[in-house]
Every structure is written in structure tokens, then in C-alpha cells.
CSV table of C-alpha atoms and ligand atoms in Angstrom, one decimal:
chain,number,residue,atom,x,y,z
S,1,UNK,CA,-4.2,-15.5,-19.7
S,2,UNK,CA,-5.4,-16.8,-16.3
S,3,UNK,CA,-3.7,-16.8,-13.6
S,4,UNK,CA,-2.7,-19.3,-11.1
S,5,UNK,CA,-4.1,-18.2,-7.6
S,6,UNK,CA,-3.3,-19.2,-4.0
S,7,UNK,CA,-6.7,-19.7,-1.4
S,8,UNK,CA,-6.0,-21.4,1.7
S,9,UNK,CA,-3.2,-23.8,0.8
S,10,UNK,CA,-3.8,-24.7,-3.1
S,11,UNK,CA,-2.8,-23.7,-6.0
S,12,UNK,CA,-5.8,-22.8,-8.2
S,13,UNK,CA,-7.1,-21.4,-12.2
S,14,UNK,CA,-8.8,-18.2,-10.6
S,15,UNK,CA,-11.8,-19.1,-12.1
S,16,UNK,CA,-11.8,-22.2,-9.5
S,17,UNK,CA,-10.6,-20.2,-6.8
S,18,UNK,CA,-13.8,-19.7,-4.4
S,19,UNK,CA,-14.8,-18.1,-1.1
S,20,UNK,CA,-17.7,-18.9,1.1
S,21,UNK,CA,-20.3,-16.0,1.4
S,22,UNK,CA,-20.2,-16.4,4.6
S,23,UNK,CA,-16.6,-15.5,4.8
S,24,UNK,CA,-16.2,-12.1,7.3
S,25,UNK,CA,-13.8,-10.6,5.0
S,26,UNK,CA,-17.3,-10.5,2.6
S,27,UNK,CA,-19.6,-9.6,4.7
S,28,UNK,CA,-17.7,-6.8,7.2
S,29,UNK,CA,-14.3,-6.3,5.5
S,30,UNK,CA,-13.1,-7.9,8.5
S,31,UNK,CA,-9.5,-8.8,7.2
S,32,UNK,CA,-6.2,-7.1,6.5
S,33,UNK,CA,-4.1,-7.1,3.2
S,34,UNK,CA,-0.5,-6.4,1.6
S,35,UNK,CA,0.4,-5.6,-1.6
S,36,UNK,CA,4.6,-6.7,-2.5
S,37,UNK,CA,5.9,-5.5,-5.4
S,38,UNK,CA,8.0,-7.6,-7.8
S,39,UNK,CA,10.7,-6.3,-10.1
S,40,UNK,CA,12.9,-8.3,-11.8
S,41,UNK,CA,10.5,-11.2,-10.7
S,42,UNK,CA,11.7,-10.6,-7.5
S,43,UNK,CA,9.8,-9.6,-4.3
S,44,UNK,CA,10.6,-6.1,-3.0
S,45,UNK,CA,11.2,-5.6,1.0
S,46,UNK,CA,9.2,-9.2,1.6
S,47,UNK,CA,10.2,-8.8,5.4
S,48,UNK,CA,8.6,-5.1,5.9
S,49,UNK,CA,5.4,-6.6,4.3
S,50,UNK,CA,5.4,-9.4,6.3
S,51,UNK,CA,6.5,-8.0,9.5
S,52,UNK,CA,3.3,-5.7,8.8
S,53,UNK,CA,0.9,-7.7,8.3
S,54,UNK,CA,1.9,-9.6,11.6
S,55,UNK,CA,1.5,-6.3,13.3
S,56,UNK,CA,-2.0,-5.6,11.7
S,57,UNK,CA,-3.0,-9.4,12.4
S,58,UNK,CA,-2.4,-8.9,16.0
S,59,UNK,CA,-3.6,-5.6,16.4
S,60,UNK,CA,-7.0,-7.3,15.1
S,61,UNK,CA,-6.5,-10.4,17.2
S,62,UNK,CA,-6.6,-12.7,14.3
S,63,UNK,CA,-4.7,-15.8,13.2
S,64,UNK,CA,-2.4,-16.0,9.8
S,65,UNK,CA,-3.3,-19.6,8.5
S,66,UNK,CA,0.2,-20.1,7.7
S,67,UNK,CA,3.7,-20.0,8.3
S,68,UNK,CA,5.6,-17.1,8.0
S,69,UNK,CA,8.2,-18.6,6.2
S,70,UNK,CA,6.4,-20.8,4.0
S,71,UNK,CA,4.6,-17.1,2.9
S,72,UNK,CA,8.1,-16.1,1.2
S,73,UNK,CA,7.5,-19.6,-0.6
S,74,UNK,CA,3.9,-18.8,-1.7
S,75,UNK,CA,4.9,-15.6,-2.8
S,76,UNK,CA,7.8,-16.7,-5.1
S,77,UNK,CA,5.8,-19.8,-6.3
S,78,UNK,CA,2.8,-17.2,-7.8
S,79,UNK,CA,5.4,-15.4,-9.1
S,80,UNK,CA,6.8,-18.7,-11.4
S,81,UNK,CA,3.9,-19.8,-11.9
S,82,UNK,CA,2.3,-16.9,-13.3
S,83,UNK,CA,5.7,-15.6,-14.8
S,84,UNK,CA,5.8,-12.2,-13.2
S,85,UNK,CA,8.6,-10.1,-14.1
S,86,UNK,CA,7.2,-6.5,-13.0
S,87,UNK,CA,3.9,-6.6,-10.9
S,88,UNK,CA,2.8,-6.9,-7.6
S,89,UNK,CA,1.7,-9.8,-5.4
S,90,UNK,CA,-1.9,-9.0,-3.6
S,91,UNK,CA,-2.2,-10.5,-0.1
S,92,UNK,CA,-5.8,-10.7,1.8
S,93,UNK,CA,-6.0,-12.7,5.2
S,94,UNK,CA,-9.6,-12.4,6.8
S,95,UNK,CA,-11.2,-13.7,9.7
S,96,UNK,CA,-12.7,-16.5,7.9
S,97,UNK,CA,-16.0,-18.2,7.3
S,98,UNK,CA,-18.5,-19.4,10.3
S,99,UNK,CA,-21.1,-20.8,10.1
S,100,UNK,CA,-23.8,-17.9,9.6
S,101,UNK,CA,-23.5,-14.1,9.9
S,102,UNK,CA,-22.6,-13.0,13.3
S,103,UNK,CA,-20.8,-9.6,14.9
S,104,UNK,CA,-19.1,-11.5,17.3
S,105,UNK,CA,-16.0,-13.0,16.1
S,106,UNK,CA,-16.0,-16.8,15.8
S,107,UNK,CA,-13.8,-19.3,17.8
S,108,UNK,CA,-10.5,-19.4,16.2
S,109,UNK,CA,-10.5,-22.6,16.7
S,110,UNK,CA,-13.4,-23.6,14.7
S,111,UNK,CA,-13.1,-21.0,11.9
S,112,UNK,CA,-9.7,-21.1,10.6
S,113,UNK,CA,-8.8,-17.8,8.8
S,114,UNK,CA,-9.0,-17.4,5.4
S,115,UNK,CA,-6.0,-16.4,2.9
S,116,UNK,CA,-5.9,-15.5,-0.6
S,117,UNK,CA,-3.3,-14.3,-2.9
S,118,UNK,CA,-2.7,-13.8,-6.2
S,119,UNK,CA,-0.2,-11.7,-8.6
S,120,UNK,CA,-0.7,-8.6,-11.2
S,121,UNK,CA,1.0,-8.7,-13.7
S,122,UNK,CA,2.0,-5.0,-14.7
S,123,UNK,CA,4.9,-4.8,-17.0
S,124,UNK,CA,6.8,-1.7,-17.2
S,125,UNK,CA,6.1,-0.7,-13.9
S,126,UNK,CA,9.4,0.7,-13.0
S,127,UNK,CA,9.8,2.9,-16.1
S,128,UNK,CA,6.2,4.4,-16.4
S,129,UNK,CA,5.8,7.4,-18.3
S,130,UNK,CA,3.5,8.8,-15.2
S,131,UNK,CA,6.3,9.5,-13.1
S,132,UNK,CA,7.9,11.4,-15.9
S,133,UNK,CA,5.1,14.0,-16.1
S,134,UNK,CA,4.0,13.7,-12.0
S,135,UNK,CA,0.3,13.4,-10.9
S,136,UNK,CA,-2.4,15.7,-9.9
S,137,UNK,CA,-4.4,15.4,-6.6
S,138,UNK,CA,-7.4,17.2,-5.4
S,139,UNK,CA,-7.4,17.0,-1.4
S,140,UNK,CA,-10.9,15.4,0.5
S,141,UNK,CA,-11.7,15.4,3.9
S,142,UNK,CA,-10.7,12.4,5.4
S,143,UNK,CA,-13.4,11.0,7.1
S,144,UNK,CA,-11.9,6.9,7.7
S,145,UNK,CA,-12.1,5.2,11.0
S,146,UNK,CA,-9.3,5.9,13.8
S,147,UNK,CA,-7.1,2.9,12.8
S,148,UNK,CA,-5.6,3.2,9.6
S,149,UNK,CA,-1.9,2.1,10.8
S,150,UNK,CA,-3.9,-1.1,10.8
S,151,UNK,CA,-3.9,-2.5,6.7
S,152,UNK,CA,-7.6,-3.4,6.7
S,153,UNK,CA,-9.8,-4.4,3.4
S,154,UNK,CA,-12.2,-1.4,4.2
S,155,UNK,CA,-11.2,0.9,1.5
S,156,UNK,CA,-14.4,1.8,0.4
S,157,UNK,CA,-13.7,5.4,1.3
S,158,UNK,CA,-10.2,5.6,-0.8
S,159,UNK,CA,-12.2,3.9,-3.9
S,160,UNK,CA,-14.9,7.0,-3.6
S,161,UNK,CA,-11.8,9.4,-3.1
S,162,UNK,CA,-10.7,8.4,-6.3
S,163,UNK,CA,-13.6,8.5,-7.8
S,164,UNK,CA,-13.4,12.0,-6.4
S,165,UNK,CA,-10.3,12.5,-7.8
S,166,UNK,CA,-11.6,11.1,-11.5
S,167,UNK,CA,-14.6,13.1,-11.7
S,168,UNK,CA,-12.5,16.4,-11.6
S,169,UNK,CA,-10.4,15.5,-13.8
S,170,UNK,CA,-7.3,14.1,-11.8
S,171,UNK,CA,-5.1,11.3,-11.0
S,172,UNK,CA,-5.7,11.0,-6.8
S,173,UNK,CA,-7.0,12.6,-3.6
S,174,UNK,CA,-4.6,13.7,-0.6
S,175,UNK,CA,-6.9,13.6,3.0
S,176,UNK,CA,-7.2,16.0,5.2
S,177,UNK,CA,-8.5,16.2,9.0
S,178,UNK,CA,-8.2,18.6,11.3
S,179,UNK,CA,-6.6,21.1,8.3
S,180,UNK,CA,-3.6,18.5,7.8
S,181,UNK,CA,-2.8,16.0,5.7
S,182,UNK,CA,-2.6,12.7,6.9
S,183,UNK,CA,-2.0,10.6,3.4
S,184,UNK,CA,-3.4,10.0,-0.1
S,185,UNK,CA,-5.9,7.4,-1.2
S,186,UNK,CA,-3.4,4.6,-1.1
S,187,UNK,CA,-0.3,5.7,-0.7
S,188,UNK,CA,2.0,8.1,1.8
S,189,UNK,CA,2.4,12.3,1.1
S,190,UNK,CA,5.2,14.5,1.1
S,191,UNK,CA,6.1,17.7,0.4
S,192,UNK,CA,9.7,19.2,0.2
S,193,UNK,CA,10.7,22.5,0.8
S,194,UNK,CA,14.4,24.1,0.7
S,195,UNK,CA,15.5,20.8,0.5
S,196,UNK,CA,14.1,19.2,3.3
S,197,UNK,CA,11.7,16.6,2.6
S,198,UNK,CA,8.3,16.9,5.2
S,199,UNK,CA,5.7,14.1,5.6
S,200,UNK,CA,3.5,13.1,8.6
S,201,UNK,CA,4.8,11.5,11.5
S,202,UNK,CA,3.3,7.5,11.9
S,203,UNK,CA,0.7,7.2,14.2
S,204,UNK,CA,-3.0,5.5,14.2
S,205,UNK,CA,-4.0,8.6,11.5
S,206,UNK,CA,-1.9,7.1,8.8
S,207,UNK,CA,-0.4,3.7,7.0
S,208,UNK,CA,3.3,3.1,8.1
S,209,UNK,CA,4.2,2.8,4.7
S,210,UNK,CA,7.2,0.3,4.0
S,211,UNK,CA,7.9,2.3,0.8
S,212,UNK,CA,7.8,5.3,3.4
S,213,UNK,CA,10.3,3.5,5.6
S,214,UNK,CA,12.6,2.9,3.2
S,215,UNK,CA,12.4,6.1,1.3
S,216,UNK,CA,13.2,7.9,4.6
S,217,UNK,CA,16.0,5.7,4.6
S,218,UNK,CA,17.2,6.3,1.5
S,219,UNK,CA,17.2,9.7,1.8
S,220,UNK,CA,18.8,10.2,5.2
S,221,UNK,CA,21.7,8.2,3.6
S,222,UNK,CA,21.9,10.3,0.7
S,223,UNK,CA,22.6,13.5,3.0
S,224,UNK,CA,18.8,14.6,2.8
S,225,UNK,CA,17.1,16.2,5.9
S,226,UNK,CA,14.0,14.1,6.8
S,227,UNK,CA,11.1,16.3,9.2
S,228,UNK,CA,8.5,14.1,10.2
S,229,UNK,CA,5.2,16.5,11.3
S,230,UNK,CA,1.9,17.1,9.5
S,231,UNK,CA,1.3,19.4,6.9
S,232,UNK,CA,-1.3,22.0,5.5
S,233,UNK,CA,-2.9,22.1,1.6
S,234,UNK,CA,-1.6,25.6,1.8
S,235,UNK,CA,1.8,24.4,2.5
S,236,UNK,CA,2.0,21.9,0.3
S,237,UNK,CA,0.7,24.4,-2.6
S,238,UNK,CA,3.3,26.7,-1.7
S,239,UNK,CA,6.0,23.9,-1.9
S,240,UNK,CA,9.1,23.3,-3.5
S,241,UNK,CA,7.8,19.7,-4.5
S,242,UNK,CA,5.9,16.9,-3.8
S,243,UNK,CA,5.3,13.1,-3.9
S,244,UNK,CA,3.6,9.6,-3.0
S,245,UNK,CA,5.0,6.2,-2.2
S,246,UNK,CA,3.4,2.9,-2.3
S,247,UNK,CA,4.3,-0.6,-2.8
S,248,UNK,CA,3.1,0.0,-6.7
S,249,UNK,CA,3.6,3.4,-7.6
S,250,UNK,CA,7.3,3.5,-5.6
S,251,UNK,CA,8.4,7.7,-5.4
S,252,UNK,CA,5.5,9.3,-7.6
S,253,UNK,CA,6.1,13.2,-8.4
S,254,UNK,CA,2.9,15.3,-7.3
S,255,UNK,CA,3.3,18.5,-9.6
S,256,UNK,CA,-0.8,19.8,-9.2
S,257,UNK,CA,-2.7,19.8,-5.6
S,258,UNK,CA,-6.7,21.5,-5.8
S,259,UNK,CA,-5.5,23.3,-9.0
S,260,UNK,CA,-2.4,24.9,-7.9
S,261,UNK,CA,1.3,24.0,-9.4
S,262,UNK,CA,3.6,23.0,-7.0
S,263,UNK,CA,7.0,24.7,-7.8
S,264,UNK,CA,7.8,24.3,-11.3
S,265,UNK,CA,4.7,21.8,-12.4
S,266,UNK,CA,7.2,19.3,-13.3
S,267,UNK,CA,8.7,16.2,-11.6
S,268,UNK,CA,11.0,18.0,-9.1
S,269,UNK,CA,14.7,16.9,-8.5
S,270,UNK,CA,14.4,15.8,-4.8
S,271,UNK,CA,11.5,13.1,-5.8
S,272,UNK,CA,13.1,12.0,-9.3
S,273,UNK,CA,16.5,11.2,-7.3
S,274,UNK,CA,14.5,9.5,-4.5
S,275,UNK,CA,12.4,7.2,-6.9
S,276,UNK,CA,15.9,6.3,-8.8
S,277,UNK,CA,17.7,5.4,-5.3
S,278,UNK,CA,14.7,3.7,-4.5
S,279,UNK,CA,14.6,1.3,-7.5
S,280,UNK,CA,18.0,0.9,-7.7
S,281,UNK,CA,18.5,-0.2,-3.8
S,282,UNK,CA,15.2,-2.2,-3.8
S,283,UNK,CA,16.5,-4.0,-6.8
S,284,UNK,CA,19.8,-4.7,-5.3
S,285,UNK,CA,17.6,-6.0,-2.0
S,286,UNK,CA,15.0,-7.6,-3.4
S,287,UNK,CA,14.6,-11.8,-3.0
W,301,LIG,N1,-1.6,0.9,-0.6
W,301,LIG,N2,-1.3,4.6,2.9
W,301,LIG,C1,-2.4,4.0,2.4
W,301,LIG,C2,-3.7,4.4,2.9
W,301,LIG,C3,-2.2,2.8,1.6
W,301,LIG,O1,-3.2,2.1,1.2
W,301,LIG,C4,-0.9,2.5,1.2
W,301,LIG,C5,-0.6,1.3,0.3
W,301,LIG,C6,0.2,3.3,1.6
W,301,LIG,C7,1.6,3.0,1.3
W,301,LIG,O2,2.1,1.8,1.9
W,301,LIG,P1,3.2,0.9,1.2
W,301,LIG,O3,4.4,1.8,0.9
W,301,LIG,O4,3.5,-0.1,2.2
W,301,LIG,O5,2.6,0.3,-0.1
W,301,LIG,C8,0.0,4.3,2.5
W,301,LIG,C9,-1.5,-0.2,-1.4
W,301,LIG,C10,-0.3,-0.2,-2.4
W,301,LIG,C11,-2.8,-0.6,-2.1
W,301,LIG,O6,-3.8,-0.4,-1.4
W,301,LIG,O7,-2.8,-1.0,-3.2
């Protein structure tokens, strides 16, 4: 079926949906993105996605074409219009489309910035049979630019990570510099370890996940000890358990890293009750 997409202010067929080629986003991945889950067909932590991409907008000194407010409106339009009951809603602002190809950033003025967005549609999200088994990850050196806190389109090294991660045989790649892990492909690591639950602290090295911000909180409610530091491969082999969180994959078991089980090589019990308090409070919050 197609789908109904939003590009700078219309709602379009996405066959009719077009960009310039001169748009910056195209031509230097000169934009930032978000990706909102919907459950229920209904958005999941809108405000930390949008307070986010505010942050990454400014940090790159571009404009968002668009109120904030009437975003939440965009969002929950797609989602009618497209009737989306489990999915997520994909969100790319770029610098927009000057006149010619140039380094230097156009005038602001004369080149509004360009937005796109438009909905998955991935039903049974929640309940996937993945997170009943846990993933495997090989680990990669991690060899992105300095300013991943910032959500930019350049994810040409996560895709060949993956690909990585495909050709032997598994589901993702965990990065590494300087001999710790700073996050997977596309979402946030952890490992846990007599019941303390360890992931790397936020800083320009890694994406401040919002699944990360509220799994941290979850957990802290629930009683759970929280250590925010950087990790080894060694440690994490030699852990109790481990997981990911992103906006799609929520609290996703890790139960192989490079080969080696971690603890039991099944979904452990710190990472199976986190993904349940997640859905069940992100339901109860979600808009
Ligand atoms: N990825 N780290 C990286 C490098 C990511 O790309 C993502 C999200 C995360 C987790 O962030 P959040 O919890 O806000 O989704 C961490 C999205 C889902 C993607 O690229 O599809």
C-alpha cells in the first residue's frame, strides 16, 4: 500500500514526494533525524524526540521549518492517515536546497530547510519473537566522527557495521575506541553484572539515547543500581547480561558478543524485566 508522506508542509503519495538534488542532506548528509516509535498508534516519548532534535538542530546551527507544536500534529496526522498501529515515524530535517553545490552553508534566509517524514509500518513490533531468543553482536572499531551526540544522516559507517555484522553471521556490531565500548550500530549498550546494570556515560562519543533515558529511569525506580562508565569486550563477555535500546528495538537482550555467550546465552532476567517496564510505562505515556 503507499503511504502518505509529509515534505515540507504537504501531504503527499510517496511516489510524488520529491527532493531537489541539490538538497545538502543529498549531497553531504548535512541534516539530522529522529525516529518515534508508535504503539498503540500512539507516539512514544514525542517530547524527548523533539527536545533532541532541537538540541542537534542547534548544535548544527540549522533552522527546523516548522513549529514545534504543529510537529506533534504532523506526526499524529501520518499516523491516521497511514493507519499505524505498531511502527515508527522517520524524521529527517536538512539544511536544504541552494542553488548549486557549495561547502559553505547557504543563507538561511534564502534556503529554507528541508523536512521530510514519513511512517513504517511494523506490526508486532512490541511482541517480536527476537527479543525472546536475544541477539548476537560482533564488536568493530569505531572509527565515526567526534560528534555522535549530535543525530546526523551520516550513518554510512553503522550501515557497513552491519554489514559487518551480516557477513559473520550475526544480528549487529557493538563499537569500540580506545578498548571501550561506546554503543552499537544504532542503538545504546549495556551490560549488567551482579545486578547492576553498566552502560557508557553520555558525552560527544555516543547518542543520548531517549530509550536510554528512560530505561535508566525505569530501572532506578524499580530499585536497580544504574553505573554510568565505559566498558571493555572482555567485560562484557564475562557479564551477567547484556542489552540495546533504541526507539525501534526498545530493551533488546544481547546473549553472544565476538562468539562468546554472555551468562546463560539466553534473554537474562534484568533485560526481560526492563523491556516489560519499558512497554508498559511507555504505553501508559504515550500521546
Ligand atoms: N537509532 N545510538 C545510535 C548510534 C543510534 O542510531 C540510536 C538510534 C541510538 C538509540 O537512540 P534512541 O533510544 O533515541 O532511539 C543510540 C535509530 C533508532 C535509528 O537510526 O534507526
Amino acid at each position: 500500500m503507499s503511504r502518505t508522506v509529509y515534505v515540507n508542509g504537504e501531504y503527499l503519495p510517496e511516489a510524488d514526494a520529491k527532493i531537489s538534488i541539490f538538497d545538502r542532506g543529498f549531497l553531504m548528509a548535512d541534516g539530522v533525524y529522529e525516529v518515534t516509535s508508535v504503539l498503540d498508534g500512539k507516539l512514544l516519548d514525542f517530547a524527548g524526540h523533539s527536545k533532541r532534535l532541537a538540541r542537534s538542530l542547534g548544535e548544527l546551527d540549522m533552522a527546523l521549518p516548522i513549529e514545534m507544536d504543529d510537529l506533534l500534529e504532523v506526526h499524529r496526522e501520518l499516523v491516521r492517515l497511514n493507519d499505524i498501529n505498531e511502527g515508527m515515524i522517520y524524521l529527517q530535517v536538512t539544511r536544504g536546497a541552494p542553488s548549486d553545490r557549495d561547502f559553505a552553508f547557504p543563507d538561511p534566509d534564502e534556503t529554507p530547510s528541508t523536512i521530510v517524514l514519513f511512517t513504517q509500518n511494523k506490526p508486532g513490533l512490541a511482541d517480536t519473537p527476537v527479543a525472546k531468543k536475544g541477539i548476537k553482536v560482533i564488536s568493530i572499531e569505531d572509527i565515526r566522527w567526534g560528534r555522535r551526540d549530535i543525530k546526523t544522516i551520516q550513518l554510512l559507517y553503522p550501515s557497513m557495521g552491519k554489514m559487518m555484522a551480516k557477513k559473520a553471521g550475526v544480528d549487529d556490531a557493538w563499537m569500540v575506541e580506545d578498548g571501550m565500548v561506546t554503543e552499537g550500530t544504532s542503538n545504546n549498550a549495556y551490560i549488567v553484572k551482579n545486578g547492576k546494570i553498566i552502560t557508557r556515560h553520555l558525552g560527544t562519543e555516543i547518542l543520548a539515547g531517549i530509550t536510554r533515558n528512560a530505561v535508566l529511569r525505569f530501572a532506578e525506580e524499580a530499585q536497580m543500581t544504574v553505573e554510568e562508565r565505559s566498558f571493555t569486550i572482555a567485560e562484557a563477555q564475562d557479564a551477567d547480561e547484556a542489552f540495546v535500546t533504541s526507539a525501534s528495538t526498545f530493551v533488546m537482550p544481547v546473549v553472544e558478543i565476538d562468539g562468546a555467550q554472555v551468562g546463560a546465552g539466553v534473554p537474562g532476567p534484568v533485560a526481560v524485566r526492563l523491556r516489560e517496564i519499558y512497554l508498559e510505562e511507555s504505553r501508559k505515556a504515550a500521546i
